[in-house]
XYZ file of C-alpha atoms in Angstrom:
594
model
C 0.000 0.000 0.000
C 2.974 2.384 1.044
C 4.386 1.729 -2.607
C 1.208 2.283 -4.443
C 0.679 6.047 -3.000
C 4.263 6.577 -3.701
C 3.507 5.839 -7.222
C 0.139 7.836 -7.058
C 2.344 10.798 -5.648
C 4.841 10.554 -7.931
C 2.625 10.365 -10.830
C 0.607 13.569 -9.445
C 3.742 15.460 -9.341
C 4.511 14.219 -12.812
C 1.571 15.578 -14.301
C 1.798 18.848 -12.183
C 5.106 19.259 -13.751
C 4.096 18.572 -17.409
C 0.742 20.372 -17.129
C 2.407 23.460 -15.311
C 6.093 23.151 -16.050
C 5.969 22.894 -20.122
C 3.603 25.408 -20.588
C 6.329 28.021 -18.417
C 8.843 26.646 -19.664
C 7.124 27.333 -23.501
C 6.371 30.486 -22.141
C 9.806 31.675 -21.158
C 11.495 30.280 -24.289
C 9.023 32.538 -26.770
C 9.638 35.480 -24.406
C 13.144 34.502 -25.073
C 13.026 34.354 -28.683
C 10.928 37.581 -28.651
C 13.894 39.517 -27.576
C 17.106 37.908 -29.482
C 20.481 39.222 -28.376
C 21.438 41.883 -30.682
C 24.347 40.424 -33.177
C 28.257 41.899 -32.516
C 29.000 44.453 -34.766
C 31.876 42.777 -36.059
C 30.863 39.079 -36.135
C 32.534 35.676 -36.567
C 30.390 32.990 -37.164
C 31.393 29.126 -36.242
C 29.809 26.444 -38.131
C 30.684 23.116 -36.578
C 29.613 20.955 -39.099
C 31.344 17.381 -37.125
C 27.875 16.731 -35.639
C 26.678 15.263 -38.646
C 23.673 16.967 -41.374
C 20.489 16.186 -42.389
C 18.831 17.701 -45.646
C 15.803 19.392 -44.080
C 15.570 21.186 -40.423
C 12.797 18.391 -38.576
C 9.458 19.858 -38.140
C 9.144 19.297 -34.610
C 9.787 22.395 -32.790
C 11.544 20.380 -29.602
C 13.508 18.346 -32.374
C 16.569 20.175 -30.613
C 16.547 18.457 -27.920
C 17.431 15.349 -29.259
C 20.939 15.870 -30.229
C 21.751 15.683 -33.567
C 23.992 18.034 -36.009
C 21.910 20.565 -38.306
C 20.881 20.897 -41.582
C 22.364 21.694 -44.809
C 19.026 23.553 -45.883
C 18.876 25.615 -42.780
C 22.436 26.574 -43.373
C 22.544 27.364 -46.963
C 19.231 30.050 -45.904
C 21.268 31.392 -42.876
C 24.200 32.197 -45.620
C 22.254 33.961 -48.135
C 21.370 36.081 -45.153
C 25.036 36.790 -43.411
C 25.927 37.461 -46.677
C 24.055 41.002 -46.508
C 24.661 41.245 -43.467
C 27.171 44.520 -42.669
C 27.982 42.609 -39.088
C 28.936 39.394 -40.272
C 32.355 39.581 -41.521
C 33.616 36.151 -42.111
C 32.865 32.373 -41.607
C 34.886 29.682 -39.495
C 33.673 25.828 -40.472
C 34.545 23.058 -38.084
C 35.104 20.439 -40.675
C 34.278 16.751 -40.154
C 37.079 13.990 -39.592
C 35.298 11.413 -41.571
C 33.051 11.781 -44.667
C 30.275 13.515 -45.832
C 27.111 12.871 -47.836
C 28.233 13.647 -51.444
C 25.324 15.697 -52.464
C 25.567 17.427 -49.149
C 29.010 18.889 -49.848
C 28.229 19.627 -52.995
C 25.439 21.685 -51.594
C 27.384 23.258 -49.238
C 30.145 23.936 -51.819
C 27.823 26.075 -53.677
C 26.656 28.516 -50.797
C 30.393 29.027 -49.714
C 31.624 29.821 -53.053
C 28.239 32.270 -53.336
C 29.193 33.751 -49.931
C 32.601 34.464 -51.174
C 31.256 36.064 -54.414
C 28.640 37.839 -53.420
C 29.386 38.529 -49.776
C 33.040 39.294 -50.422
C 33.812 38.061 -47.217
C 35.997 35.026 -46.337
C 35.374 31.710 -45.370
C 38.110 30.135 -42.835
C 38.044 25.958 -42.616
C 39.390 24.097 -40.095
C 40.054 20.256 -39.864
C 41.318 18.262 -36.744
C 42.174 15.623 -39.241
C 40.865 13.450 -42.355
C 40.549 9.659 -42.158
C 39.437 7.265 -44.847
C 35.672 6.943 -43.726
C 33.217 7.238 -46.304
C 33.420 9.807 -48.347
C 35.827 11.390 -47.273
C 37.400 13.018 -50.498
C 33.822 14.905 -49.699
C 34.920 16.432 -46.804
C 38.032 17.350 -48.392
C 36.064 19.069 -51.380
C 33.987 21.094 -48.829
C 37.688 22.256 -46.990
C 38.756 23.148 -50.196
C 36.405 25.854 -51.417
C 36.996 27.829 -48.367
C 39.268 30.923 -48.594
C 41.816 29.572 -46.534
C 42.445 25.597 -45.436
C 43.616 24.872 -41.764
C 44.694 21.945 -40.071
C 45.924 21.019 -36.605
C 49.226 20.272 -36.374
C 50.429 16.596 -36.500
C 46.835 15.671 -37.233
C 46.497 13.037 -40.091
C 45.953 13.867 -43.861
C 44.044 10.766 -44.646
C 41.947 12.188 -47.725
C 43.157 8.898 -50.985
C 39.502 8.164 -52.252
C 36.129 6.489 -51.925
C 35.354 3.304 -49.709
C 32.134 1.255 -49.190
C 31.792 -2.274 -47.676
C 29.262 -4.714 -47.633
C 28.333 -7.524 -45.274
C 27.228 -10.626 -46.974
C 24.827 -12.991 -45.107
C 23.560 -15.851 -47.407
C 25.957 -18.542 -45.827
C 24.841 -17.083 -42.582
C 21.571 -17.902 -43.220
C 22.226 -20.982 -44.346
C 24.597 -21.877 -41.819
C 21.289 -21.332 -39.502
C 18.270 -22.422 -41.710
C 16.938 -18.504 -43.012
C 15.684 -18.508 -46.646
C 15.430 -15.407 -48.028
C 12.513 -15.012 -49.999
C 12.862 -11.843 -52.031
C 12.117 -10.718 -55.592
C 14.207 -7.539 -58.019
C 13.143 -5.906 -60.644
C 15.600 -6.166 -61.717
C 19.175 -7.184 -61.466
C 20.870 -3.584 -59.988
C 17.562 -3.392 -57.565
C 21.237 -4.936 -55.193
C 19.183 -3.551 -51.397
C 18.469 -7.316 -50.276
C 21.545 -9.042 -52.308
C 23.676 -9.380 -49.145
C 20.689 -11.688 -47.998
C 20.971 -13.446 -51.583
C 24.314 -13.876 -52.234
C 27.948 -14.508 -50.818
C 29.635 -11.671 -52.768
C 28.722 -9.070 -54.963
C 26.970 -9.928 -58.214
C 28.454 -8.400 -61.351
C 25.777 -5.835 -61.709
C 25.993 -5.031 -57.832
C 29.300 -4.533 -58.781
C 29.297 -2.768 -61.805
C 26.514 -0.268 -60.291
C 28.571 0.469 -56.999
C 31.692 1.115 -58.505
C 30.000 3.504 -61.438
C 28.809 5.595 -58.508
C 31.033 5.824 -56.151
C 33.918 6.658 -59.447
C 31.477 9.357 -60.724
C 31.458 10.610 -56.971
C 35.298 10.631 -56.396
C 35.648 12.756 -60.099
C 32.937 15.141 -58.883
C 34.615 15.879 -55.382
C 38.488 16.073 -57.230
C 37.182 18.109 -60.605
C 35.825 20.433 -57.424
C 38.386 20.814 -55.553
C 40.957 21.100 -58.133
C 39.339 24.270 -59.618
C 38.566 25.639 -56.392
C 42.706 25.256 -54.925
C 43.600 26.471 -58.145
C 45.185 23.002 -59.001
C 45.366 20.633 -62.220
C 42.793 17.777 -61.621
C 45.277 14.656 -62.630
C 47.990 16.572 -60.438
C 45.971 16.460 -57.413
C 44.276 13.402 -57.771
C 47.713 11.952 -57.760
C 49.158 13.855 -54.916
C 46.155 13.135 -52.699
C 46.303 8.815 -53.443
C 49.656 9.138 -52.936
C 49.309 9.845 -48.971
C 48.413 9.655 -46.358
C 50.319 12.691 -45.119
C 51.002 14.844 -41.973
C 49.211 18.311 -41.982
C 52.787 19.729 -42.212
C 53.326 17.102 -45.277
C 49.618 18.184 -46.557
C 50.601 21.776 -46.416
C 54.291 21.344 -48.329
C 52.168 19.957 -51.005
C 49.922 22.434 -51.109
C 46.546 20.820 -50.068
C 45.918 22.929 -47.276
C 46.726 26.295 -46.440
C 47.730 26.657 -42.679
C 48.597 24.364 -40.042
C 47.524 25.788 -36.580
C 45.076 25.035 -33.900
C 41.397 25.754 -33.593
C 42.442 28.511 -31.059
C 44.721 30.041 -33.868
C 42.203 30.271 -36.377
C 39.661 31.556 -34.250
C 42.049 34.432 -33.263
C 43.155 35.124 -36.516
C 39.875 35.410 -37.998
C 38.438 37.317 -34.988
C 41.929 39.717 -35.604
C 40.696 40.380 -39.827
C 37.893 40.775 -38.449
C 38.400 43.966 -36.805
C 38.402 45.826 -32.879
C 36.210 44.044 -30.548
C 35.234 41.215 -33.111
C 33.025 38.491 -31.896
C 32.788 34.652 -32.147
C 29.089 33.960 -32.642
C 27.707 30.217 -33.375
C 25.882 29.829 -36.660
C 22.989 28.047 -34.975
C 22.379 31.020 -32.398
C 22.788 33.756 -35.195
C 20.806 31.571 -37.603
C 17.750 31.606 -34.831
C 18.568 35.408 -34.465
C 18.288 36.366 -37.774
C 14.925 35.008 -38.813
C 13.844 37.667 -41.406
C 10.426 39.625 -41.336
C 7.370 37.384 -42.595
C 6.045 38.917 -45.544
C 2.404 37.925 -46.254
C 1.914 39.711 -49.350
C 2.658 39.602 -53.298
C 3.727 36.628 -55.290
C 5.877 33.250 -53.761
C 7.075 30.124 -54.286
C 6.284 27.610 -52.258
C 9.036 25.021 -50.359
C 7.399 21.974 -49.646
C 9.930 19.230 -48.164
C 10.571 15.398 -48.146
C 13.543 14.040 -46.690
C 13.614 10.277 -45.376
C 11.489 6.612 -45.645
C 7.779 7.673 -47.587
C 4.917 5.828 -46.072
C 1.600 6.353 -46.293
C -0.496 8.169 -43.259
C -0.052 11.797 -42.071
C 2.982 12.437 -39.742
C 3.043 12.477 -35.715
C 2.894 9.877 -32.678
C 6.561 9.831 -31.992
C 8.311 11.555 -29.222
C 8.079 14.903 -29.203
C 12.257 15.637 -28.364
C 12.963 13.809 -31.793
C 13.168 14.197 -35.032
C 11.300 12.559 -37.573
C 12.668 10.064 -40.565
C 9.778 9.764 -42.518
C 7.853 11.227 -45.476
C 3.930 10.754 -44.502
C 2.293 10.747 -48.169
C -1.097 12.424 -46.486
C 0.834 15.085 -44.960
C 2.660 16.085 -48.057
C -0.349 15.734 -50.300
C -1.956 18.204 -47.532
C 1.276 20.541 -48.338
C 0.370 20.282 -51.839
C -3.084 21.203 -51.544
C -2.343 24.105 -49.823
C -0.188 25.118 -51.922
C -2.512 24.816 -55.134
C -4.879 26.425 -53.460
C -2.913 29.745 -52.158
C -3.835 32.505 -54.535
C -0.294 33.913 -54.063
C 2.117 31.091 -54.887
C 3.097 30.891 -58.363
C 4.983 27.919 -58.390
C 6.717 25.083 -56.022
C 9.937 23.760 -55.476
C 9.702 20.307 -53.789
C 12.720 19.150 -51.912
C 13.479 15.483 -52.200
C 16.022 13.310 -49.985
C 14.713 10.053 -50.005
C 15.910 6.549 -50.202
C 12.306 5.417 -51.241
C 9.279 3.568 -49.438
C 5.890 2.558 -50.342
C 5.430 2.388 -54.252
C 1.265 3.341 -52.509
C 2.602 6.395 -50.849
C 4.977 7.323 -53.307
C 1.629 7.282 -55.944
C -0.383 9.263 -53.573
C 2.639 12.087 -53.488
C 3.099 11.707 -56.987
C -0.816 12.530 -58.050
C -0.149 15.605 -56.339
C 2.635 16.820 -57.927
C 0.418 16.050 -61.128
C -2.349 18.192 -59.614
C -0.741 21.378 -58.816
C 0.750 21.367 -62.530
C -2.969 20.887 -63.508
C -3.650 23.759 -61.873
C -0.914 25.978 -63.670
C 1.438 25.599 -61.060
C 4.735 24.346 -62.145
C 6.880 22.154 -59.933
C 10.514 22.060 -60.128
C 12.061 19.322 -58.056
C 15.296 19.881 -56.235
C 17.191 16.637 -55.268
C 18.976 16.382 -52.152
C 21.092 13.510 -50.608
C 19.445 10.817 -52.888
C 16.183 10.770 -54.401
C 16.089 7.196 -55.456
C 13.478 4.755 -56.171
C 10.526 6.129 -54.178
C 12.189 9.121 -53.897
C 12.754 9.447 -58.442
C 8.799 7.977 -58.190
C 7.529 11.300 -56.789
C 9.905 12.997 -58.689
C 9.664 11.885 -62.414
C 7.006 14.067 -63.266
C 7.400 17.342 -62.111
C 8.236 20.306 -65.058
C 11.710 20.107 -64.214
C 14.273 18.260 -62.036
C 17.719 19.563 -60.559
C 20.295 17.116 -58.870
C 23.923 17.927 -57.018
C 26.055 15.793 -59.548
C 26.609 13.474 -56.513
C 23.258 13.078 -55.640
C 22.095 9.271 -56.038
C 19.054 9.091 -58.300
C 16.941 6.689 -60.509
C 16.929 3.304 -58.808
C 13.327 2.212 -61.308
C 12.772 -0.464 -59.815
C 11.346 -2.712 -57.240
C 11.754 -5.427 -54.391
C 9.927 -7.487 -51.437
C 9.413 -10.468 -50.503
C 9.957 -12.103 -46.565
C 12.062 -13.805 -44.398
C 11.325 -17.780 -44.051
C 12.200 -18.522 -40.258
C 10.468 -21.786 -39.544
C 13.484 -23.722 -40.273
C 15.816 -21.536 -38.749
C 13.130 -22.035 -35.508
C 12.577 -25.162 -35.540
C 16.496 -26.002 -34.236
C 15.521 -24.019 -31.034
C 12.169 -26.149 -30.212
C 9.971 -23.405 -31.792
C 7.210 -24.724 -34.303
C 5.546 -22.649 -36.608
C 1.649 -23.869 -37.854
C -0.197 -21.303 -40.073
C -4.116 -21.718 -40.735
C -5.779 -19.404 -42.879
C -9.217 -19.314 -44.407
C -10.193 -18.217 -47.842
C -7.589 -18.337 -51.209
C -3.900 -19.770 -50.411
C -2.381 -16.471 -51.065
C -3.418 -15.143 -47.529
C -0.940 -17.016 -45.691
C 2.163 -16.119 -48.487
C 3.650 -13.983 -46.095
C 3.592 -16.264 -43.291
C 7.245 -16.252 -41.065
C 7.427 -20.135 -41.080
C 7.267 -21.288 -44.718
C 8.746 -20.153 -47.959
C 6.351 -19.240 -51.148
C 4.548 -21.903 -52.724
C 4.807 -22.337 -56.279
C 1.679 -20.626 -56.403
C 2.172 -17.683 -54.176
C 5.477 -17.240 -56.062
C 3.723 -16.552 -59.340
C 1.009 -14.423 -57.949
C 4.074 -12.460 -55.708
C 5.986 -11.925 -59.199
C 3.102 -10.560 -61.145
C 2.547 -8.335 -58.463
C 6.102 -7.035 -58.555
C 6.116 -6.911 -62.358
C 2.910 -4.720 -61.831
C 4.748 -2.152 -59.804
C 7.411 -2.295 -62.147
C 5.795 -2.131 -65.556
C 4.089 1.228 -63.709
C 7.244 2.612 -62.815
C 8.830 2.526 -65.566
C 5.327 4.363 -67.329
C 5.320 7.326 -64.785
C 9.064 7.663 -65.806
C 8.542 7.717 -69.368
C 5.643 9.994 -69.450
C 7.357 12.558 -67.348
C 10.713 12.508 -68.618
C 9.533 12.665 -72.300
C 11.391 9.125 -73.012
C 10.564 5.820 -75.379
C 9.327 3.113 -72.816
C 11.932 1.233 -74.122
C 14.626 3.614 -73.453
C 13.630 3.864 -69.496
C 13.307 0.151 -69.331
C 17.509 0.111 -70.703
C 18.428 2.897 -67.987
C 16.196 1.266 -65.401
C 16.564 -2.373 -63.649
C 16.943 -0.596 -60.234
C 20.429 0.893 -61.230
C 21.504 3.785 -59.093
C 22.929 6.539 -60.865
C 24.984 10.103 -59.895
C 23.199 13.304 -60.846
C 26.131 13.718 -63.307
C 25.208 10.542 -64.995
C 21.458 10.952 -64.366
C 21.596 14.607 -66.916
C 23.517 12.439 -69.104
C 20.608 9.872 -69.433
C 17.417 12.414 -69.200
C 16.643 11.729 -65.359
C 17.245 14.716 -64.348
C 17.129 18.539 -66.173
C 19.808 20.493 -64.801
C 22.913 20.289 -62.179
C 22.727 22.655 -59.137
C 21.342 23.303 -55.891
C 18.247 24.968 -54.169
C 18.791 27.914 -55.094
C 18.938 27.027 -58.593
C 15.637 25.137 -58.292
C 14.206 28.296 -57.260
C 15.458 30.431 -60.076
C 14.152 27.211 -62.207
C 10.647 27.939 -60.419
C 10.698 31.466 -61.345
C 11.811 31.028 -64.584
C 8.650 28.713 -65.429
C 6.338 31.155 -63.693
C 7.667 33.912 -65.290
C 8.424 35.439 -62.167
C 10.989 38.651 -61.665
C 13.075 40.486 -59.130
C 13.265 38.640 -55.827
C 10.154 36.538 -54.499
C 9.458 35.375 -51.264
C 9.823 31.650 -50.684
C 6.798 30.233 -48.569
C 6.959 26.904 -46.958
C 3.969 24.553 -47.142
C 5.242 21.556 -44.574
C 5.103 24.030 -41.814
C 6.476 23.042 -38.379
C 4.157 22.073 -35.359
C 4.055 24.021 -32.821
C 5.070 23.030 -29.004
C 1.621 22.833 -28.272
C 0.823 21.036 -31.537
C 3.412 18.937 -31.196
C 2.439 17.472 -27.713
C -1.233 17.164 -28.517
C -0.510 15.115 -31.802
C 2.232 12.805 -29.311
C -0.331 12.231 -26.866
C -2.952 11.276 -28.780
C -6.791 11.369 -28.351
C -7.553 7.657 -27.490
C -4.385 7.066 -25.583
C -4.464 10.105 -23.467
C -4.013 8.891 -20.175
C -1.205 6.179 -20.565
C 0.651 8.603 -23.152
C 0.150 11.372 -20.681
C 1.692 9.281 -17.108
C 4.648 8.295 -19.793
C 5.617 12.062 -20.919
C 5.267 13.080 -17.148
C 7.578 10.228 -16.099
C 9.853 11.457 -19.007
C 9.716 14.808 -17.713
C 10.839 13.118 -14.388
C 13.552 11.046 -15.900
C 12.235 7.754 -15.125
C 14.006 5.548 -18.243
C 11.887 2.698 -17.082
C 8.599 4.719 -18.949
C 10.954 6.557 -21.337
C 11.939 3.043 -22.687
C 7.695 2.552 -22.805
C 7.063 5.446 -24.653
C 9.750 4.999 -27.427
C 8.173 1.057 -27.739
C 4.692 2.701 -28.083
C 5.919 5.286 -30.820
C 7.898 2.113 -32.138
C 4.277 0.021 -32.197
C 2.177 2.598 -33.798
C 4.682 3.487 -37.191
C 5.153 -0.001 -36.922
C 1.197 -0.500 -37.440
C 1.270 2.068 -39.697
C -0.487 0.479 -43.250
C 2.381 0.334 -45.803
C 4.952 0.056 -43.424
C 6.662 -2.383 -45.638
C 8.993 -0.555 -48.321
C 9.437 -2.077 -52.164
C 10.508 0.957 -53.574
C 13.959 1.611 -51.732
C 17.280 1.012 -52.270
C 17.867 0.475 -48.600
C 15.677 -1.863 -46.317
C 13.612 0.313 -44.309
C 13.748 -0.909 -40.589
């Protein structure tokens, strides 16, 4: 009895907490960012980029609190502004030790290079070394285009090409009685090969190695122009390493060797009397600019990670979200159509892929606001592959970072078959079904019948056959033609232009000029976003839920206490319901979505 009113009092002061303390604590941070500290007058800002990117900032206002690096749309904005700005007088970037997304640097590459020009203000880089992870030729690229290139002393020079690994685990599975039952359309659709095969096939192969060599030119042609440097020259230099910074620096890869608090002085000292060191992410919340309500835009409408179908919501409201909810961004779309001011829409895309059902949904949309006299240009981030080219492919125009990974056409599912694997541990599997035979095809225990095979592969050949169609009628190409480029191969945005995938090399900002251009916009226009962010209160209400509200409401007090006991229940319970979610299983990526 003693522990039960313990509990009951602990729970009461849970609530009393999240019912009184959120709300304050909400209060005080808008009072907060009501009244911004003013920026220095002569300002240094720090980007720390070795926290890792994603494409998009996450909706969720209390995202933040999750941990996590930024994003490279919500710095490439923050640049265009510090760029005008008379206080800003130069950027320092922490650069990453290990690689980068591709597409991401390339990205990034562009806004420095546009600070530079237009700003005519320096950017300072800083590395505490580079070591052969990923793509780290990348990170190198990104270093590069700065105005000057620093490293710590006696830190390791590591930058001699591209990498990727696989883990194969078909004998595995054998070893231990797992059939994989899995179908590709077709032979580059490689996602569930490592549960298929030993080693790579020569397609898998053959794909892998065409992207990652068109993503190693992209970052060395880059870099070469921007140090000034003959392409063959460097590329030799830099697989001829690894090097010392001091080494690096006699061979005139980098610039300076010195540590952070050397470049931080000397940039603070160019910077002029009383210069201060500000961090991007505080001036970037600082320097919000006015809302204009008025005149002609262009909407933003963003979709970065797994698309399934349903609207987004139910997870924890201190994290960030990986999915693209087909209802939500259909909503974004209808808004969009039906806003008297916007003129036109640039859709961001970073996505590995997901449901061919919710990439359909999305892709209707795009169809409908170009009904509507609305053009859509699509700008590609990371990847926007499979799923992600799906609700791409028929927009009026498509723009790709050369190292973005596109195309992917193409299709897989299928199952695991356990009961063997089971069996060896006492564990017996015993379907029953009632009605046709092809209820129970996707059964743990079993492999397809015959039967369910055949039905299975129509199915995927359905998908497929579509695919390919969507592709062809909004790229302007032969059937035939996307059926030779297709077979689930992954391609570079170089190679993609090369092939009719995608319309034009370059970044957001290019999209948007894209946008204009088919609008026959002028002079600057104000970019509107359609996926628009929760707020707190929003965000909270659409966590709790409606029928749930009393267990999901104990849970977020006892997270507001600390208990990891009901923190560990409420990430299961956000786990459950995307886990229930219809669609949940993906055909259309080039990744397994877990």
């Amino acid at each position: 009895m003693k522990q039960f009113f313990l509990t009951v009092a602990g729970v009461f002061v849970g609530l009393l907490l999240f019912v009184v303390g959120v709300p304050f604590l909400l209060i005080v941070m808008a009072a907060g960012a009501a009244r911004p500290a003013p920026v220095p007058t002569h300002t240094v800002l720090q980007l720390d980029l070795r926290g890792g990117l994603s494409d998009q900032a996450p909706q969720n206002p209390f995202a933040a609190f999750g941990g996590g690096g930024s994003s490279v749309m919500s710095i490439i904005e923050t640049l265009r502004r510090a760029e005008k700005d008379d206080k800003v007088q130069a950027i320092l970037v922490r650069l990453p030790e290990g690689g980068m997304a591709p597409a991401a640097a390339d990205e990034l590459r562009l806004a420095f290079k546009h600070f530079r020009e237009t700003g005519k203000k320096p950017i300072y880089a800083h590395s505490q070394g580079l070591y052969p992870s990923g793509m780290v030729t990348s990170t190198y690229m990104l270093g590069a285009a700065s105005s000057e290139f620093w490293m710590q002393p006696d830190s390791s020079f590591q930058a001699v090409g591209v990498s990727s690994e696989a883990m194969f685990f078909k004998r595995f599975f054998d070893k231990y009685g797992v059939k994989a039952e899995y179908e590709q359309r077709y032979e580059y659709k490689n996602a569930v090969n490592p549960y298929l095969y030993s080693d790579y096939t020569p397609a898998h192969r053959e794909s892998t190695l065409s992207w990652m060599g068109s993503v190693y030119r992209t970052a060395l042609t880059s870099a070469a122009i921007d140090r000034k440097r003959d392409p063959v020259a460097l590329t030799r230099t830099l697989e001829a390493g690894p090097y010392s910074a001091q080494e690096a620096q006699g061979k005139g890869l980098i610039d300076k060797v010195g540590q952070v608090s050397d470049i931080q002085a000397f940039a603070l000292d160019k910077a002029g009397k009383g210069a201060k060191l500000v961090d991007f992410d505080d001036y970037a919340a600082r320097s919000k600019p006015p809302t204009v309500k008025t005149g002609p835009a262009i909407a933003v409408i963003g979709a970065e990670g797994a698309i399934v179908t349903g609207a987004d919501g139910g997870g924890s409201p201190f994290s960030g979200d990986g999915n693209v909810y087909s209802d939500t961004v259909a909503q974004a779309f209808k808004t969009a159509i039906d806003d008297k001011d916007v003129k036109a829409i640039v859709f961001r895309v970073s996505s590995p892929g997901g449901s061919d059902t919710a990439s359909e949904q999305i892709l209707a949309s795009v169809r409908a606001a170009k009904t509507a006299g609305k053009p859509v240009v699509v700008s590609m981030g990371t990847y926007a592959a499979s799923g992600g080219y799906w609700i791409s492919s028929q927009a009026n125009s498509i723009v790709a970072q050369p190292s973005t990974l596109t195309g992917s056409i193409g299709v897989y599912g299928g199952k695991f078959a356990l009961g063997d694997a089971l069996a060896r541990f006492g564990v017996d599997t015993k379907p029953l079904h009632v009605g046709g035979d092809y209820s129970q095809a996707f059964g743990a225990g079993e492999g397809f019948t015959p039967e369910q095979r055949a039905k299975f592969s129509g199915w995927m050949d359905r998908i497929y056959a579509g695919f390919v169609a969507r592709v062809a009628e909004g790229r302007h190409l032969p059937p035939e033609r996307v059926r030779e480029i297709a077979k689930g191969r992954v391609w570079t945005g170089e190679q993609a232009k090369q092939l009719g995938l995608v319309d034009e090399l370059g970044g957001f900002y290019d999209a948007v000029d894209k946008a204009k251009a088919l609008a026959k916009l002028k002079d600057d226009v104000r970019l509107k976003r359609m996926d628009g962010g929760k707020s707190p209160f929003e965000a909270f209400e659409r966590f709790l839920g409606v029928s749930e509200t009393s267990a999901k409401t104990l849970a977020a007090a006892a997270w507001v206490l600390g208990d990891p006991r009901s923190q560990a229940i409420l990430d299961e319970m956000a786990k459950a319901r995307l886990r229930a979610a219809p669609g949940g299983a993906s055909v259309l990526a080039d990744t397994p979505v877990r």
